[in-house]
Amino acid sequence: MGTPDEAHAVNAVIDRLAGRFPQLQRERIATVVHEAHHELDGNPIRDFVPVLVEHEARERLQATGAQPVRVSDQDAAAAGPMIRAGEPDTETVFNARVTLLNGDLGGGTS
């Protein structure tokens, strides 16, 4: 499962997604998050696990027809330490990290 910090971050993912998908039961969201998290077991690089878990869980929830609601900066700040007012959301961070991992440093073509 990773470190206690990772477990705390995954619990924060559940909190954020529960706020984004208020029409779904929290238990259902937790199940989806834990499934996505356990698929990353054995991966030695744990730095991005919470971001990857949140991205995958959000996609799975949306695939069931659930639609996320926009959360205010105040609600986002209350949801946990990973989201702060004025900071990019996890989707933006995820996409930026995937771009970097794929070798695009943003310098354009040469």
PDB file of N, CA and C in Angstrom:
ATOM      1  N   MET A   1       0.821  -1.204   0.000  1.00  0.00           N
ATOM      2  CA  MET A   1       0.000   0.000   0.000  1.00  0.00           C
ATOM      3  C   MET A   1       0.851   1.248   0.000  1.00  0.00           C
ATOM      4  N   GLY A   2       2.082   1.171   0.428  1.00  0.00           N
ATOM      5  CA  GLY A   2       2.889   2.380   0.473  1.00  0.00           C
ATOM      6  C   GLY A   2       3.042   2.873   1.890  1.00  0.00           C
ATOM      7  N   THR A   3       3.308   4.144   2.024  1.00  0.00           N
ATOM      8  CA  THR A   3       3.584   4.762   3.311  1.00  0.00           C
ATOM      9  C   THR A   3       2.296   5.259   3.975  1.00  0.00           C
ATOM     10  N   PRO A   4       2.386   5.620   5.250  1.00  0.00           N
ATOM     11  CA  PRO A   4       1.220   6.254   5.887  1.00  0.00           C
ATOM     12  C   PRO A   4       0.811   7.545   5.184  1.00  0.00           C
ATOM     13  N   ASP A   5       1.780   8.286   4.646  1.00  0.00           N
ATOM     14  CA  ASP A   5       1.457   9.501   3.885  1.00  0.00           C
ATOM     15  C   ASP A   5       0.638   9.155   2.647  1.00  0.00           C
ATOM     16  N   GLU A   6       0.981   8.049   1.994  1.00  0.00           N
ATOM     17  CA  GLU A   6       0.233   7.631   0.813  1.00  0.00           C
ATOM     18  C   GLU A   6      -1.194   7.244   1.200  1.00  0.00           C
ATOM     19  N   ALA A   7      -1.341   6.523   2.302  1.00  0.00           N
ATOM     20  CA  ALA A   7      -2.680   6.144   2.771  1.00  0.00           C
ATOM     21  C   ALA A   7      -3.504   7.387   3.089  1.00  0.00           C
ATOM     22  N   HIS A   8      -2.878   8.368   3.712  1.00  0.00           N
ATOM     23  CA  HIS A   8      -3.569   9.627   4.019  1.00  0.00           C
ATOM     24  C   HIS A   8      -3.975  10.332   2.729  1.00  0.00           C
ATOM     25  N   ALA A   9      -3.086  10.344   1.742  1.00  0.00           N
ATOM     26  CA  ALA A   9      -3.384  10.991   0.463  1.00  0.00           C
ATOM     27  C   ALA A   9      -4.520  10.275  -0.264  1.00  0.00           C
ATOM     28  N   VAL A  10      -4.556   8.952  -0.192  1.00  0.00           N
ATOM     29  CA  VAL A  10      -5.634   8.196  -0.834  1.00  0.00           C
ATOM     30  C   VAL A  10      -6.960   8.480  -0.124  1.00  0.00           C
ATOM     31  N   ASN A  11      -6.942   8.602   1.187  1.00  0.00           N
ATOM     32  CA  ASN A  11      -8.166   8.981   1.913  1.00  0.00           C
ATOM     33  C   ASN A  11      -8.627  10.384   1.514  1.00  0.00           C
ATOM     34  N   ALA A  12      -7.670  11.275   1.265  1.00  0.00           N
ATOM     35  CA  ALA A  12      -8.023  12.620   0.803  1.00  0.00           C
ATOM     36  C   ALA A  12      -8.638  12.559  -0.592  1.00  0.00           C
ATOM     37  N   VAL A  13      -8.191  11.611  -1.416  1.00  0.00           N
ATOM     38  CA  VAL A  13      -8.788  11.413  -2.740  1.00  0.00           C
ATOM     39  C   VAL A  13     -10.258  11.043  -2.585  1.00  0.00           C
ATOM     40  N   ILE A  14     -10.547  10.142  -1.664  1.00  0.00           N
ATOM     41  CA  ILE A  14     -11.940   9.745  -1.408  1.00  0.00           C
ATOM     42  C   ILE A  14     -12.759  10.960  -0.997  1.00  0.00           C
ATOM     43  N   ASP A  15     -12.212  11.779  -0.110  1.00  0.00           N
ATOM     44  CA  ASP A  15     -12.918  12.983   0.336  1.00  0.00           C
ATOM     45  C   ASP A  15     -13.207  13.920  -0.833  1.00  0.00           C
ATOM     46  N   ARG A  16     -12.199  14.148  -1.680  1.00  0.00           N
ATOM     47  CA  ARG A  16     -12.391  15.057  -2.808  1.00  0.00           C
ATOM     48  C   ARG A  16     -13.415  14.520  -3.801  1.00  0.00           C
ATOM     49  N   LEU A  17     -13.311  13.228  -4.114  1.00  0.00           N
ATOM     50  CA  LEU A  17     -14.253  12.657  -5.076  1.00  0.00           C
ATOM     51  C   LEU A  17     -15.668  12.598  -4.508  1.00  0.00           C
ATOM     52  N   ALA A  18     -15.799  12.415  -3.207  1.00  0.00           N
ATOM     53  CA  ALA A  18     -17.130  12.451  -2.588  1.00  0.00           C
ATOM     54  C   ALA A  18     -17.737  13.842  -2.746  1.00  0.00           C
ATOM     55  N   GLY A  19     -16.902  14.870  -2.679  1.00  0.00           N
ATOM     56  CA  GLY A  19     -17.381  16.231  -2.912  1.00  0.00           C
ATOM     57  C   GLY A  19     -17.702  16.497  -4.368  1.00  0.00           C
ATOM     58  N   ARG A  20     -16.955  15.866  -5.268  1.00  0.00           N
ATOM     59  CA  ARG A  20     -17.174  16.064  -6.711  1.00  0.00           C
ATOM     60  C   ARG A  20     -18.339  15.238  -7.246  1.00  0.00           C
ATOM     61  N   PHE A  21     -18.660  14.134  -6.567  1.00  0.00           N
ATOM     62  CA  PHE A  21     -19.744  13.247  -6.997  1.00  0.00           C
ATOM     63  C   PHE A  21     -20.750  13.076  -5.860  1.00  0.00           C
ATOM     64  N   PRO A  22     -21.444  14.144  -5.486  1.00  0.00           N
ATOM     65  CA  PRO A  22     -22.343  14.063  -4.332  1.00  0.00           C
ATOM     66  C   PRO A  22     -23.525  13.113  -4.544  1.00  0.00           C
ATOM     67  N   GLN A  23     -23.815  12.757  -5.791  1.00  0.00           N
ATOM     68  CA  GLN A  23     -24.932  11.874  -6.062  1.00  0.00           C
ATOM     69  C   GLN A  23     -24.587  10.405  -5.779  1.00  0.00           C
ATOM     70  N   LEU A  24     -23.313  10.102  -5.563  1.00  0.00           N
ATOM     71  CA  LEU A  24     -22.886   8.731  -5.299  1.00  0.00           C
ATOM     72  C   LEU A  24     -22.641   8.523  -3.811  1.00  0.00           C
ATOM     73  N   GLN A  25     -22.872   7.296  -3.366  1.00  0.00           N
ATOM     74  CA  GLN A  25     -22.588   6.975  -1.963  1.00  0.00           C
ATOM     75  C   GLN A  25     -21.075   6.947  -1.743  1.00  0.00           C
ATOM     76  N   ARG A  26     -20.673   7.446  -0.603  1.00  0.00           N
ATOM     77  CA  ARG A  26     -19.252   7.506  -0.268  1.00  0.00           C
ATOM     78  C   ARG A  26     -18.612   6.113  -0.315  1.00  0.00           C
ATOM     79  N   GLU A  27     -19.342   5.090   0.101  1.00  0.00           N
ATOM     80  CA  GLU A  27     -18.807   3.726   0.101  1.00  0.00           C
ATOM     81  C   GLU A  27     -18.468   3.269  -1.318  1.00  0.00           C
ATOM     82  N   ARG A  28     -19.313   3.647  -2.280  1.00  0.00           N
ATOM     83  CA  ARG A  28     -19.058   3.292  -3.685  1.00  0.00           C
ATOM     84  C   ARG A  28     -17.792   3.990  -4.178  1.00  0.00           C
ATOM     85  N   ILE A  29     -17.657   5.250  -3.834  1.00  0.00           N
ATOM     86  CA  ILE A  29     -16.468   6.003  -4.231  1.00  0.00           C
ATOM     87  C   ILE A  29     -15.226   5.388  -3.605  1.00  0.00           C
ATOM     88  N   ALA A  30     -15.300   5.046  -2.326  1.00  0.00           N
ATOM     89  CA  ALA A  30     -14.153   4.439  -1.637  1.00  0.00           C
ATOM     90  C   ALA A  30     -13.768   3.117  -2.286  1.00  0.00           C
ATOM     91  N   THR A  31     -14.752   2.324  -2.686  1.00  0.00           N
ATOM     92  CA  THR A  31     -14.463   1.053  -3.346  1.00  0.00           C
ATOM     93  C   THR A  31     -13.711   1.274  -4.645  1.00  0.00           C
ATOM     94  N   VAL A  32     -14.169   2.214  -5.453  1.00  0.00           N
ATOM     95  CA  VAL A  32     -13.519   2.507  -6.735  1.00  0.00           C
ATOM     96  C   VAL A  32     -12.100   3.017  -6.499  1.00  0.00           C
ATOM     97  N   VAL A  33     -11.926   3.902  -5.532  1.00  0.00           N
ATOM     98  CA  VAL A  33     -10.594   4.445  -5.236  1.00  0.00           C
ATOM     99  C   VAL A  33      -9.655   3.326  -4.770  1.00  0.00           C
ATOM    100  N   HIS A  34     -10.136   2.461  -3.878  1.00  0.00           N
ATOM    101  CA  HIS A  34      -9.276   1.382  -3.378  1.00  0.00           C
ATOM    102  C   HIS A  34      -8.935   0.383  -4.481  1.00  0.00           C
ATOM    103  N   GLU A  35      -9.865   0.115  -5.390  1.00  0.00           N
ATOM    104  CA  GLU A  35      -9.566  -0.769  -6.521  1.00  0.00           C
ATOM    105  C   GLU A  35      -8.458  -0.163  -7.382  1.00  0.00           C
ATOM    106  N   ALA A  36      -8.602   1.117  -7.705  1.00  0.00           N
ATOM    107  CA  ALA A  36      -7.587   1.791  -8.522  1.00  0.00           C
ATOM    108  C   ALA A  36      -6.242   1.811  -7.802  1.00  0.00           C
ATOM    109  N   HIS A  37      -6.283   2.012  -6.505  1.00  0.00           N
ATOM    110  CA  HIS A  37      -5.049   2.064  -5.711  1.00  0.00           C
ATOM    111  C   HIS A  37      -4.345   0.710  -5.702  1.00  0.00           C
ATOM    112  N   HIS A  38      -5.106  -0.349  -5.496  1.00  0.00           N
ATOM    113  CA  HIS A  38      -4.492  -1.682  -5.411  1.00  0.00           C
ATOM    114  C   HIS A  38      -3.930  -2.145  -6.747  1.00  0.00           C
ATOM    115  N   GLU A  39      -4.418  -1.602  -7.843  1.00  0.00           N
ATOM    116  CA  GLU A  39      -3.843  -1.941  -9.147  1.00  0.00           C
ATOM    117  C   GLU A  39      -2.413  -1.429  -9.288  1.00  0.00           C
ATOM    118  N   LEU A  40      -2.041  -0.487  -8.444  1.00  0.00           N
ATOM    119  CA  LEU A  40      -0.684   0.056  -8.481  1.00  0.00           C
ATOM    120  C   LEU A  40       0.232  -0.599  -7.448  1.00  0.00           C
ATOM    121  N   ASP A  41      -0.273  -1.608  -6.725  1.00  0.00           N
ATOM    122  CA  ASP A  41       0.571  -2.337  -5.772  1.00  0.00           C
ATOM    123  C   ASP A  41       1.761  -2.942  -6.506  1.00  0.00           C
ATOM    124  N   GLY A  42       2.895  -2.924  -5.868  1.00  0.00           N
ATOM    125  CA  GLY A  42       4.093  -3.498  -6.462  1.00  0.00           C
ATOM    126  C   GLY A  42       4.880  -2.528  -7.316  1.00  0.00           C
ATOM    127  N   ASN A  43       4.297  -1.388  -7.615  1.00  0.00           N
ATOM    128  CA  ASN A  43       5.009  -0.373  -8.380  1.00  0.00           C
ATOM    129  C   ASN A  43       5.996   0.308  -7.437  1.00  0.00           C
ATOM    130  N   PRO A  44       7.287   0.258  -7.738  1.00  0.00           N
ATOM    131  CA  PRO A  44       8.263   0.806  -6.792  1.00  0.00           C
ATOM    132  C   PRO A  44       8.262   2.333  -6.701  1.00  0.00           C
ATOM    133  N   ILE A  45       7.764   3.010  -7.718  1.00  0.00           N
ATOM    134  CA  ILE A  45       7.735   4.473  -7.697  1.00  0.00           C
ATOM    135  C   ILE A  45       6.375   4.895  -7.176  1.00  0.00           C
ATOM    136  N   ARG A  46       6.349   5.485  -5.978  1.00  0.00           N
ATOM    137  CA  ARG A  46       5.090   5.768  -5.295  1.00  0.00           C
ATOM    138  C   ARG A  46       4.726   7.252  -5.300  1.00  0.00           C
ATOM    139  N   ASP A  47       5.594   8.119  -5.813  1.00  0.00           N
ATOM    140  CA  ASP A  47       5.385   9.562  -5.726  1.00  0.00           C
ATOM    141  C   ASP A  47       4.064  10.032  -6.322  1.00  0.00           C
ATOM    142  N   PHE A  48       3.670   9.464  -7.437  1.00  0.00           N
ATOM    143  CA  PHE A  48       2.492   9.939  -8.148  1.00  0.00           C
ATOM    144  C   PHE A  48       1.260   9.072  -7.930  1.00  0.00           C
ATOM    145  N   VAL A  49       1.351   8.084  -7.042  1.00  0.00           N
ATOM    146  CA  VAL A  49       0.247   7.138  -6.850  1.00  0.00           C
ATOM    147  C   VAL A  49      -1.066   7.840  -6.514  1.00  0.00           C
ATOM    148  N   PRO A  50      -1.127   8.763  -5.553  1.00  0.00           N
ATOM    149  CA  PRO A  50      -2.421   9.392  -5.258  1.00  0.00           C
ATOM    150  C   PRO A  50      -3.020  10.135  -6.457  1.00  0.00           C
ATOM    151  N   VAL A  51      -2.180  10.799  -7.234  1.00  0.00           N
ATOM    152  CA  VAL A  51      -2.679  11.526  -8.407  1.00  0.00           C
ATOM    153  C   VAL A  51      -3.204  10.534  -9.439  1.00  0.00           C
ATOM    154  N   LEU A  52      -2.456   9.459  -9.671  1.00  0.00           N
ATOM    155  CA  LEU A  52      -2.891   8.443 -10.625  1.00  0.00           C
ATOM    156  C   LEU A  52      -4.178   7.777 -10.175  1.00  0.00           C
ATOM    157  N   VAL A  53      -4.273   7.489  -8.879  1.00  0.00           N
ATOM    158  CA  VAL A  53      -5.479   6.864  -8.325  1.00  0.00           C
ATOM    159  C   VAL A  53      -6.677   7.784  -8.513  1.00  0.00           C
ATOM    160  N   GLU A  54      -6.523   9.063  -8.210  1.00  0.00           N
ATOM    161  CA  GLU A  54      -7.640   9.991  -8.345  1.00  0.00           C
ATOM    162  C   GLU A  54      -8.093  10.099  -9.800  1.00  0.00           C
ATOM    163  N   HIS A  55      -7.147  10.188 -10.697  1.00  0.00           N
ATOM    164  CA  HIS A  55      -7.476  10.289 -12.119  1.00  0.00           C
ATOM    165  C   HIS A  55      -8.243   9.038 -12.578  1.00  0.00           C
ATOM    166  N   GLU A  56      -7.737   7.872 -12.248  1.00  0.00           N
ATOM    167  CA  GLU A  56      -8.375   6.628 -12.673  1.00  0.00           C
ATOM    168  C   GLU A  56      -9.754   6.460 -12.034  1.00  0.00           C
ATOM    169  N   ALA A  57      -9.861   6.744 -10.739  1.00  0.00           N
ATOM    170  CA  ALA A  57     -11.148   6.606 -10.053  1.00  0.00           C
ATOM    171  C   ALA A  57     -12.174   7.577 -10.626  1.00  0.00           C
ATOM    172  N   ARG A  58     -11.765   8.802 -10.908  1.00  0.00           N
ATOM    173  CA  ARG A  58     -12.690   9.777 -11.485  1.00  0.00           C
ATOM    174  C   ARG A  58     -13.189   9.295 -12.852  1.00  0.00           C
ATOM    175  N   GLU A  59     -12.284   8.767 -13.675  1.00  0.00           N
ATOM    176  CA  GLU A  59     -12.697   8.243 -14.981  1.00  0.00           C
ATOM    177  C   GLU A  59     -13.678   7.086 -14.830  1.00  0.00           C
ATOM    178  N   ARG A  60     -13.415   6.197 -13.877  1.00  0.00           N
ATOM    179  CA  ARG A  60     -14.317   5.056 -13.661  1.00  0.00           C
ATOM    180  C   ARG A  60     -15.688   5.511 -13.185  1.00  0.00           C
ATOM    181  N   LEU A  61     -15.715   6.486 -12.298  1.00  0.00           N
ATOM    182  CA  LEU A  61     -17.000   6.992 -11.811  1.00  0.00           C
ATOM    183  C   LEU A  61     -17.774   7.664 -12.943  1.00  0.00           C
ATOM    184  N   GLN A  62     -17.089   8.420 -13.767  1.00  0.00           N
ATOM    185  CA  GLN A  62     -17.758   9.070 -14.894  1.00  0.00           C
ATOM    186  C   GLN A  62     -18.230   8.042 -15.916  1.00  0.00           C
ATOM    187  N   ALA A  63     -17.515   6.943 -16.055  1.00  0.00           N
ATOM    188  CA  ALA A  63     -17.915   5.889 -16.995  1.00  0.00           C
ATOM    189  C   ALA A  63     -19.233   5.240 -16.586  1.00  0.00           C
ATOM    190  N   THR A  64     -19.587   5.355 -15.305  1.00  0.00           N
ATOM    191  CA  THR A  64     -20.862   4.804 -14.836  1.00  0.00           C
ATOM    192  C   THR A  64     -22.010   5.773 -15.073  1.00  0.00           C
ATOM    193  N   GLY A  65     -21.691   6.939 -15.611  1.00  0.00           N
ATOM    194  CA  GLY A  65     -22.716   7.941 -15.879  1.00  0.00           C
ATOM    195  C   GLY A  65     -22.773   9.056 -14.852  1.00  0.00           C
ATOM    196  N   ALA A  66     -21.992   8.939 -13.790  1.00  0.00           N
ATOM    197  CA  ALA A  66     -21.969   9.987 -12.769  1.00  0.00           C
ATOM    198  C   ALA A  66     -21.236  11.202 -13.326  1.00  0.00           C
ATOM    199  N   GLN A  67     -21.756  12.375 -13.037  1.00  0.00           N
ATOM    200  CA  GLN A  67     -21.145  13.614 -13.500  1.00  0.00           C
ATOM    201  C   GLN A  67     -20.591  14.392 -12.314  1.00  0.00           C
ATOM    202  N   PRO A  68     -19.332  14.815 -12.394  1.00  0.00           N
ATOM    203  CA  PRO A  68     -18.764  15.587 -11.290  1.00  0.00           C
ATOM    204  C   PRO A  68     -19.351  16.992 -11.259  1.00  0.00           C
ATOM    205  N   VAL A  69     -19.398  17.547 -10.070  1.00  0.00           N
ATOM    206  CA  VAL A  69     -19.815  18.935  -9.910  1.00  0.00           C
ATOM    207  C   VAL A  69     -18.568  19.766  -9.662  1.00  0.00           C
ATOM    208  N   ARG A  70     -18.640  21.017 -10.030  1.00  0.00           N
ATOM    209  CA  ARG A  70     -17.522  21.937  -9.785  1.00  0.00           C
ATOM    210  C   ARG A  70     -17.539  22.299  -8.305  1.00  0.00           C
ATOM    211  N   VAL A  71     -16.383  22.277  -7.680  1.00  0.00           N
ATOM    212  CA  VAL A  71     -16.294  22.652  -6.280  1.00  0.00           C
ATOM    213  C   VAL A  71     -15.672  24.032  -6.173  1.00  0.00           C
ATOM    214  N   SER A  72     -16.126  24.781  -5.188  1.00  0.00           N
ATOM    215  CA  SER A  72     -15.584  26.117  -4.964  1.00  0.00           C
ATOM    216  C   SER A  72     -14.197  26.018  -4.348  1.00  0.00           C
ATOM    217  N   ASP A  73     -13.441  27.099  -4.400  1.00  0.00           N
ATOM    218  CA  ASP A  73     -12.131  27.124  -3.768  1.00  0.00           C
ATOM    219  C   ASP A  73     -12.246  26.834  -2.280  1.00  0.00           C
ATOM    220  N   GLN A  74     -13.300  27.329  -1.648  1.00  0.00           N
ATOM    221  CA  GLN A  74     -13.491  27.103  -0.222  1.00  0.00           C
ATOM    222  C   GLN A  74     -13.723  25.621   0.049  1.00  0.00           C
ATOM    223  N   ASP A  75     -14.574  24.983  -0.754  1.00  0.00           N
ATOM    224  CA  ASP A  75     -14.823  23.559  -0.582  1.00  0.00           C
ATOM    225  C   ASP A  75     -13.574  22.744  -0.870  1.00  0.00           C
ATOM    226  N   ALA A  76     -12.827  23.152  -1.893  1.00  0.00           N
ATOM    227  CA  ALA A  76     -11.601  22.445  -2.234  1.00  0.00           C
ATOM    228  C   ALA A  76     -10.591  22.541  -1.095  1.00  0.00           C
ATOM    229  N   ALA A  77     -10.484  23.703  -0.489  1.00  0.00           N
ATOM    230  CA  ALA A  77      -9.550  23.878   0.628  1.00  0.00           C
ATOM    231  C   ALA A  77      -9.966  23.020   1.811  1.00  0.00           C
ATOM    232  N   ALA A  78     -11.264  22.873   2.024  1.00  0.00           N
ATOM    233  CA  ALA A  78     -11.758  22.063   3.137  1.00  0.00           C
ATOM    234  C   ALA A  78     -11.613  20.576   2.864  1.00  0.00           C
ATOM    235  N   ALA A  79     -11.478  20.182   1.586  1.00  0.00           N
ATOM    236  CA  ALA A  79     -11.444  18.764   1.225  1.00  0.00           C
ATOM    237  C   ALA A  79     -10.137  18.090   1.612  1.00  0.00           C
ATOM    238  N   GLY A  80      -9.091  18.826   1.767  1.00  0.00           N
ATOM    239  CA  GLY A  80      -7.849  18.177   2.149  1.00  0.00           C
ATOM    240  C   GLY A  80      -6.641  18.984   1.744  1.00  0.00           C
ATOM    241  N   PRO A  81      -5.490  18.553   2.220  1.00  0.00           N
ATOM    242  CA  PRO A  81      -4.270  19.315   2.009  1.00  0.00           C
ATOM    243  C   PRO A  81      -3.749  19.303   0.589  1.00  0.00           C
ATOM    244  N   MET A  82      -4.252  18.414  -0.278  1.00  0.00           N
ATOM    245  CA  MET A  82      -3.704  18.341  -1.627  1.00  0.00           C
ATOM    246  C   MET A  82      -4.310  19.366  -2.570  1.00  0.00           C
ATOM    247  N   ILE A  83      -5.431  19.967  -2.207  1.00  0.00           N
ATOM    248  CA  ILE A  83      -6.028  20.998  -3.052  1.00  0.00           C
ATOM    249  C   ILE A  83      -6.061  22.287  -2.242  1.00  0.00           C
ATOM    250  N   ARG A  84      -5.530  23.333  -2.822  1.00  0.00           N
ATOM    251  CA  ARG A  84      -5.570  24.651  -2.190  1.00  0.00           C
ATOM    252  C   ARG A  84      -6.107  25.643  -3.200  1.00  0.00           C
ATOM    253  N   ALA A  85      -6.771  26.655  -2.717  1.00  0.00           N
ATOM    254  CA  ALA A  85      -7.314  27.684  -3.610  1.00  0.00           C
ATOM    255  C   ALA A  85      -6.194  28.248  -4.475  1.00  0.00           C
ATOM    256  N   GLY A  86      -6.482  28.391  -5.757  1.00  0.00           N
ATOM    257  CA  GLY A  86      -5.524  28.962  -6.677  1.00  0.00           C
ATOM    258  C   GLY A  86      -4.535  27.981  -7.269  1.00  0.00           C
ATOM    259  N   GLU A  87      -4.494  26.745  -6.775  1.00  0.00           N
ATOM    260  CA  GLU A  87      -3.597  25.743  -7.326  1.00  0.00           C
ATOM    261  C   GLU A  87      -4.325  24.943  -8.389  1.00  0.00           C
ATOM    262  N   PRO A  88      -3.570  24.373  -9.340  1.00  0.00           N
ATOM    263  CA  PRO A  88      -4.218  23.557 -10.361  1.00  0.00           C
ATOM    264  C   PRO A  88      -4.827  22.305  -9.739  1.00  0.00           C
ATOM    265  N   ASP A  89      -5.909  21.811 -10.354  1.00  0.00           N
ATOM    266  CA  ASP A  89      -6.529  20.600  -9.842  1.00  0.00           C
ATOM    267  C   ASP A  89      -5.679  19.386 -10.206  1.00  0.00           C
ATOM    268  N   THR A  90      -6.039  18.238  -9.676  1.00  0.00           N
ATOM    269  CA  THR A  90      -5.229  17.049  -9.894  1.00  0.00           C
ATOM    270  C   THR A  90      -5.213  16.625 -11.353  1.00  0.00           C
ATOM    271  N   GLU A  91      -6.274  16.920 -12.092  1.00  0.00           N
ATOM    272  CA  GLU A  91      -6.299  16.580 -13.519  1.00  0.00           C
ATOM    273  C   GLU A  91      -5.204  17.344 -14.257  1.00  0.00           C
ATOM    274  N   THR A  92      -5.064  18.620 -13.959  1.00  0.00           N
ATOM    275  CA  THR A  92      -4.038  19.441 -14.594  1.00  0.00           C
ATOM    276  C   THR A  92      -2.649  18.946 -14.206  1.00  0.00           C
ATOM    277  N   VAL A  93      -2.454  18.651 -12.938  1.00  0.00           N
ATOM    278  CA  VAL A  93      -1.170  18.151 -12.460  1.00  0.00           C
ATOM    279  C   VAL A  93      -0.856  16.806 -13.109  1.00  0.00           C
ATOM    280  N   PHE A  94      -1.857  15.926 -13.144  1.00  0.00           N
ATOM    281  CA  PHE A  94      -1.674  14.609 -13.756  1.00  0.00           C
ATOM    282  C   PHE A  94      -1.230  14.748 -15.208  1.00  0.00           C
ATOM    283  N   ASN A  95      -1.956  15.555 -15.980  1.00  0.00           N
ATOM    284  CA  ASN A  95      -1.630  15.717 -17.394  1.00  0.00           C
ATOM    285  C   ASN A  95      -0.230  16.291 -17.585  1.00  0.00           C
ATOM    286  N   ALA A  96       0.158  17.230 -16.746  1.00  0.00           N
ATOM    287  CA  ALA A  96       1.495  17.811 -16.844  1.00  0.00           C
ATOM    288  C   ALA A  96       2.569  16.768 -16.532  1.00  0.00           C
ATOM    289  N   ARG A  97       2.327  15.945 -15.528  1.00  0.00           N
ATOM    290  CA  ARG A  97       3.315  14.930 -15.165  1.00  0.00           C
ATOM    291  C   ARG A  97       3.420  13.858 -16.239  1.00  0.00           C
ATOM    292  N   VAL A  98       2.291  13.457 -16.809  1.00  0.00           N
ATOM    293  CA  VAL A  98       2.326  12.469 -17.891  1.00  0.00           C
ATOM    294  C   VAL A  98       3.094  13.030 -19.075  1.00  0.00           C
ATOM    295  N   THR A  99       2.874  14.296 -19.388  1.00  0.00           N
ATOM    296  CA  THR A  99       3.590  14.932 -20.489  1.00  0.00           C
ATOM    297  C   THR A  99       5.092  14.902 -20.231  1.00  0.00           C
ATOM    298  N   LEU A 100       5.495  15.225 -19.003  1.00  0.00           N
ATOM    299  CA  LEU A 100       6.918  15.202 -18.674  1.00  0.00           C
ATOM    300  C   LEU A 100       7.476  13.787 -18.716  1.00  0.00           C
ATOM    301  N   LEU A 101       6.722  12.818 -18.206  1.00  0.00           N
ATOM    302  CA  LEU A 101       7.182  11.436 -18.211  1.00  0.00           C
ATOM    303  C   LEU A 101       7.315  10.909 -19.624  1.00  0.00           C
ATOM    304  N   ASN A 102       6.515  11.428 -20.537  1.00  0.00           N
ATOM    305  CA  ASN A 102       6.588  11.012 -21.935  1.00  0.00           C
ATOM    306  C   ASN A 102       7.669  11.756 -22.706  1.00  0.00           C
ATOM    307  N   GLY A 103       8.386  12.635 -22.048  1.00  0.00           N
ATOM    308  CA  GLY A 103       9.546  13.266 -22.659  1.00  0.00           C
ATOM    309  C   GLY A 103       9.308  14.636 -23.272  1.00  0.00           C
ATOM    310  N   ASP A 104       8.117  15.205 -23.144  1.00  0.00           N
ATOM    311  CA  ASP A 104       7.855  16.531 -23.719  1.00  0.00           C
ATOM    312  C   ASP A 104       8.134  17.575 -22.646  1.00  0.00           C
ATOM    313  N   LEU A 105       9.212  18.315 -22.821  1.00  0.00           N
ATOM    314  CA  LEU A 105       9.587  19.326 -21.838  1.00  0.00           C
ATOM    315  C   LEU A 105       9.019  20.681 -22.161  1.00  0.00           C
ATOM    316  N   GLY A 106       8.139  20.758 -23.168  1.00  0.00           N
ATOM    317  CA  GLY A 106       7.473  22.003 -23.469  1.00  0.00           C
ATOM    318  C   GLY A 106       8.262  22.982 -24.294  1.00  0.00           C
ATOM    319  N   GLY A 107       9.375  22.560 -24.845  1.00  0.00           N
ATOM    320  CA  GLY A 107      10.213  23.459 -25.619  1.00  0.00           C
ATOM    321  C   GLY A 107       9.828  23.585 -27.073  1.00  0.00           C
ATOM    322  N   GLY A 108       8.810  22.855 -27.484  1.00  0.00           N
ATOM    323  CA  GLY A 108       8.411  22.914 -28.887  1.00  0.00           C
ATOM    324  C   GLY A 108       9.325  22.083 -29.748  1.00  0.00           C
ATOM    325  N   THR A 109       9.113  22.165 -31.055  1.00  0.00           N
ATOM    326  CA  THR A 109       9.937  21.393 -31.985  1.00  0.00           C
ATOM    327  C   THR A 109      11.234  22.120 -32.267  1.00  0.00           C
ATOM    328  N   SER A 110      12.267  21.376 -32.591  1.00  0.00           N
ATOM    329  CA  SER A 110      13.533  22.026 -32.900  1.00  0.00           C
ATOM    330  C   SER A 110      13.781  22.033 -34.380  1.00  0.00           C
TER     331      SER A 110
END
